[in-house]
Amino acid sequence: MFHDGFTLAAAEEMLGGDALPAVQALVDQSLLQVVETDATVRYRMLETVREFGRMRLVDAGAEAAATAAWLGWATRYARVEADRLFGPDQFAAMDALGAEEVNLADALRHTLTTTDPAGAVDLLCGL
């Protein structure tokens, strides 16, 4: 679901608190790449692997649930970080929003094609 990669915290929010074994298994099978940044570790999936995974979600009838979980993560993330922009943690919030900018923009594009104005506002405030 994450076009621009994800953090372990995002995976835990999507999969539950014990996402590390699943993420590590994908890394061990070379299905996820580990990218270290100054601030954190991100996991990225090659586009072809991600599209294959999306087809498997469709086949399993789980695409709607995965999309809803991803949008839920994106709107919560944007809301929390946007709120931090007006306090003493504003620089950390800007860094956090910058790290997820592509994923949040993807979520916004998806939200604008549906009828979720509240989600769109949360994402716009974060972006």
PDB file of C-alpha atoms in Angstrom:
ATOM      1  CA  MET A   1       0.000   0.000   0.000  1.00  0.00           C
ATOM      2  CA  PHE A   2       2.945   2.344   0.644  1.00  0.00           C
ATOM      3  CA  HIS A   3       4.355   3.599  -2.664  1.00  0.00           C
ATOM      4  CA  ASP A   4       7.218   5.394  -0.950  1.00  0.00           C
ATOM      5  CA  GLY A   5       8.117   2.802   1.656  1.00  0.00           C
ATOM      6  CA  PHE A   6       7.171   2.648   5.304  1.00  0.00           C
ATOM      7  CA  THR A   7       8.538   2.528   8.818  1.00  0.00           C
ATOM      8  CA  LEU A   8       8.143  -0.280  11.303  1.00  0.00           C
ATOM      9  CA  ALA A   9       5.716   1.939  13.240  1.00  0.00           C
ATOM     10  CA  ALA A  10       3.484   2.195  10.152  1.00  0.00           C
ATOM     11  CA  ALA A  11       3.643  -1.578   9.661  1.00  0.00           C
ATOM     12  CA  GLU A  12       2.685  -2.104  13.300  1.00  0.00           C
ATOM     13  CA  GLU A  13      -0.299   0.189  12.921  1.00  0.00           C
ATOM     14  CA  MET A  14      -1.407  -1.672   9.789  1.00  0.00           C
ATOM     15  CA  LEU A  15      -0.664  -5.235  10.960  1.00  0.00           C
ATOM     16  CA  GLY A  16      -0.771  -5.002  14.726  1.00  0.00           C
ATOM     17  CA  GLY A  17       1.911  -4.649  17.364  1.00  0.00           C
ATOM     18  CA  ASP A  18       3.862  -7.738  16.309  1.00  0.00           C
ATOM     19  CA  ALA A  19       4.696  -6.714  12.738  1.00  0.00           C
ATOM     20  CA  LEU A  20       8.465  -7.113  13.095  1.00  0.00           C
ATOM     21  CA  PRO A  21       8.541 -10.870  12.317  1.00  0.00           C
ATOM     22  CA  ALA A  22       6.484 -10.334   9.145  1.00  0.00           C
ATOM     23  CA  VAL A  23       8.656  -7.428   8.014  1.00  0.00           C
ATOM     24  CA  GLN A  24      11.842  -9.338   8.829  1.00  0.00           C
ATOM     25  CA  ALA A  25      10.599 -12.369   6.869  1.00  0.00           C
ATOM     26  CA  LEU A  26      10.030 -10.160   3.803  1.00  0.00           C
ATOM     27  CA  VAL A  27      13.498  -8.623   4.214  1.00  0.00           C
ATOM     28  CA  ASP A  28      15.039 -12.102   4.525  1.00  0.00           C
ATOM     29  CA  GLN A  29      13.339 -13.123   1.267  1.00  0.00           C
ATOM     30  CA  SER A  30      14.601  -9.925  -0.438  1.00  0.00           C
ATOM     31  CA  LEU A  31      11.026  -8.738  -0.979  1.00  0.00           C
ATOM     32  CA  LEU A  32      11.684  -5.601   1.066  1.00  0.00           C
ATOM     33  CA  GLN A  33      14.714  -3.363   0.883  1.00  0.00           C
ATOM     34  CA  VAL A  34      16.019  -1.715   4.043  1.00  0.00           C
ATOM     35  CA  VAL A  35      16.843   1.969   3.633  1.00  0.00           C
ATOM     36  CA  GLU A  36      18.505   3.805   6.520  1.00  0.00           C
ATOM     37  CA  THR A  37      17.924   7.543   6.718  1.00  0.00           C
ATOM     38  CA  ASP A  38      19.208  10.084   9.208  1.00  0.00           C
ATOM     39  CA  ALA A  39      16.027   9.792  11.244  1.00  0.00           C
ATOM     40  CA  THR A  40      14.859   6.195  10.905  1.00  0.00           C
ATOM     41  CA  VAL A  41      14.849   2.937   8.992  1.00  0.00           C
ATOM     42  CA  ARG A  42      12.395   2.621   6.103  1.00  0.00           C
ATOM     43  CA  TYR A  43      11.358  -0.431   4.161  1.00  0.00           C
ATOM     44  CA  ARG A  44      10.724  -0.247   0.439  1.00  0.00           C
ATOM     45  CA  MET A  45       9.249  -2.747  -1.956  1.00  0.00           C
ATOM     46  CA  LEU A  46      10.047  -2.891  -5.660  1.00  0.00           C
ATOM     47  CA  GLU A  47       7.097  -1.748  -7.757  1.00  0.00           C
ATOM     48  CA  THR A  48       6.699  -5.134  -9.439  1.00  0.00           C
ATOM     49  CA  VAL A  49       6.629  -6.937  -6.087  1.00  0.00           C
ATOM     50  CA  ARG A  50       4.175  -4.394  -4.691  1.00  0.00           C
ATOM     51  CA  GLU A  51       1.855  -4.804  -7.682  1.00  0.00           C
ATOM     52  CA  PHE A  52       2.010  -8.592  -7.335  1.00  0.00           C
ATOM     53  CA  GLY A  53       1.079  -8.222  -3.676  1.00  0.00           C
ATOM     54  CA  ARG A  54      -1.808  -5.949  -4.604  1.00  0.00           C
ATOM     55  CA  MET A  55      -3.101  -8.557  -7.083  1.00  0.00           C
ATOM     56  CA  ARG A  56      -2.953 -11.135  -4.297  1.00  0.00           C
ATOM     57  CA  LEU A  57      -4.978  -8.794  -2.067  1.00  0.00           C
ATOM     58  CA  VAL A  58      -7.601  -8.494  -4.795  1.00  0.00           C
ATOM     59  CA  ASP A  59      -7.695 -12.269  -5.287  1.00  0.00           C
ATOM     60  CA  ALA A  60      -8.134 -12.768  -1.543  1.00  0.00           C
ATOM     61  CA  GLY A  61     -10.885 -10.157  -1.358  1.00  0.00           C
ATOM     62  CA  ALA A  62      -8.815  -8.116   1.088  1.00  0.00           C
ATOM     63  CA  GLU A  63      -8.019  -5.027  -0.980  1.00  0.00           C
ATOM     64  CA  ALA A  64     -10.818  -2.915   0.512  1.00  0.00           C
ATOM     65  CA  ALA A  65      -9.737  -3.745   4.072  1.00  0.00           C
ATOM     66  CA  ALA A  66      -6.083  -3.027   3.283  1.00  0.00           C
ATOM     67  CA  THR A  67      -6.991   0.267   1.619  1.00  0.00           C
ATOM     68  CA  ALA A  68      -9.148   1.269   4.598  1.00  0.00           C
ATOM     69  CA  ALA A  69      -6.312   0.446   7.016  1.00  0.00           C
ATOM     70  CA  TRP A  70      -3.833   2.423   4.909  1.00  0.00           C
ATOM     71  CA  LEU A  71      -6.140   5.444   4.678  1.00  0.00           C
ATOM     72  CA  GLY A  72      -6.755   5.215   8.417  1.00  0.00           C
ATOM     73  CA  TRP A  73      -3.017   5.260   9.063  1.00  0.00           C
ATOM     74  CA  ALA A  74      -2.510   8.199   6.674  1.00  0.00           C
ATOM     75  CA  THR A  75      -5.258  10.385   8.116  1.00  0.00           C
ATOM     76  CA  ARG A  76      -4.215   9.684  11.722  1.00  0.00           C
ATOM     77  CA  TYR A  77      -0.560  10.339  10.908  1.00  0.00           C
ATOM     78  CA  ALA A  78      -1.363  13.600   9.113  1.00  0.00           C
ATOM     79  CA  ARG A  79      -3.672  14.758  11.917  1.00  0.00           C
ATOM     80  CA  VAL A  80      -1.163  14.038  14.699  1.00  0.00           C
ATOM     81  CA  GLU A  81       1.784  15.607  12.899  1.00  0.00           C
ATOM     82  CA  ALA A  82      -0.232  18.646  11.747  1.00  0.00           C
ATOM     83  CA  ASP A  83      -1.240  19.280  15.363  1.00  0.00           C
ATOM     84  CA  ARG A  84       2.441  19.196  16.372  1.00  0.00           C
ATOM     85  CA  LEU A  85       3.223  21.947  13.837  1.00  0.00           C
ATOM     86  CA  PHE A  86       1.835  24.539  16.250  1.00  0.00           C
ATOM     87  CA  GLY A  87       3.897  23.598  19.283  1.00  0.00           C
ATOM     88  CA  PRO A  88       7.443  23.149  20.471  1.00  0.00           C
ATOM     89  CA  ASP A  89       7.892  20.017  18.296  1.00  0.00           C
ATOM     90  CA  GLN A  90       7.203  21.824  15.021  1.00  0.00           C
ATOM     91  CA  PHE A  91      10.578  20.992  13.455  1.00  0.00           C
ATOM     92  CA  ALA A  92      10.214  17.297  14.280  1.00  0.00           C
ATOM     93  CA  ALA A  93       6.672  17.388  12.883  1.00  0.00           C
ATOM     94  CA  MET A  94       7.901  18.970   9.649  1.00  0.00           C
ATOM     95  CA  ASP A  95      10.540  16.247   9.324  1.00  0.00           C
ATOM     96  CA  ALA A  96       7.948  13.544  10.009  1.00  0.00           C
ATOM     97  CA  LEU A  97       5.525  14.962   7.450  1.00  0.00           C
ATOM     98  CA  GLY A  98       8.314  15.354   4.910  1.00  0.00           C
ATOM     99  CA  ALA A  99       9.306  11.706   5.333  1.00  0.00           C
ATOM    100  CA  GLU A 100       5.767  10.568   4.525  1.00  0.00           C
ATOM    101  CA  GLU A 101       4.875  13.248   1.982  1.00  0.00           C
ATOM    102  CA  VAL A 102       4.551  10.891  -0.996  1.00  0.00           C
ATOM    103  CA  ASN A 103       2.459   8.360   0.942  1.00  0.00           C
ATOM    104  CA  LEU A 104       0.206  11.119   2.300  1.00  0.00           C
ATOM    105  CA  ALA A 105      -0.205  12.643  -1.171  1.00  0.00           C
ATOM    106  CA  ASP A 106      -1.161   9.205  -2.538  1.00  0.00           C
ATOM    107  CA  ALA A 107      -3.729   8.865   0.229  1.00  0.00           C
ATOM    108  CA  LEU A 108      -5.072  12.339  -0.523  1.00  0.00           C
ATOM    109  CA  ARG A 109      -5.479  11.503  -4.217  1.00  0.00           C
ATOM    110  CA  HIS A 110      -7.382   8.360  -3.265  1.00  0.00           C
ATOM    111  CA  THR A 111      -9.523  10.221  -0.721  1.00  0.00           C
ATOM    112  CA  LEU A 112     -10.474  12.876  -3.280  1.00  0.00           C
ATOM    113  CA  THR A 113     -11.908  10.163  -5.537  1.00  0.00           C
ATOM    114  CA  THR A 114     -14.171   8.915  -2.730  1.00  0.00           C
ATOM    115  CA  THR A 115     -16.623  10.629  -0.436  1.00  0.00           C
ATOM    116  CA  ASP A 116     -14.420  11.248   2.592  1.00  0.00           C
ATOM    117  CA  PRO A 117     -14.171  15.018   3.056  1.00  0.00           C
ATOM    118  CA  ALA A 118     -12.990  14.750   6.673  1.00  0.00           C
ATOM    119  CA  GLY A 119     -10.115  12.473   5.646  1.00  0.00           C
ATOM    120  CA  ALA A 120      -9.213  14.814   2.810  1.00  0.00           C
ATOM    121  CA  VAL A 121      -9.079  17.768   5.219  1.00  0.00           C
ATOM    122  CA  ASP A 122      -6.818  15.868   7.640  1.00  0.00           C
ATOM    123  CA  LEU A 123      -4.480  14.950   4.811  1.00  0.00           C
ATOM    124  CA  LEU A 124      -4.483  18.480   3.374  1.00  0.00           C
ATOM    125  CA  CYS A 125      -3.621  19.921   6.778  1.00  0.00           C
ATOM    126  CA  GLY A 126      -0.679  17.568   7.049  1.00  0.00           C
ATOM    127  CA  LEU A 127       0.535  18.265   3.555  1.00  0.00           C
TER     128      LEU A 127
END
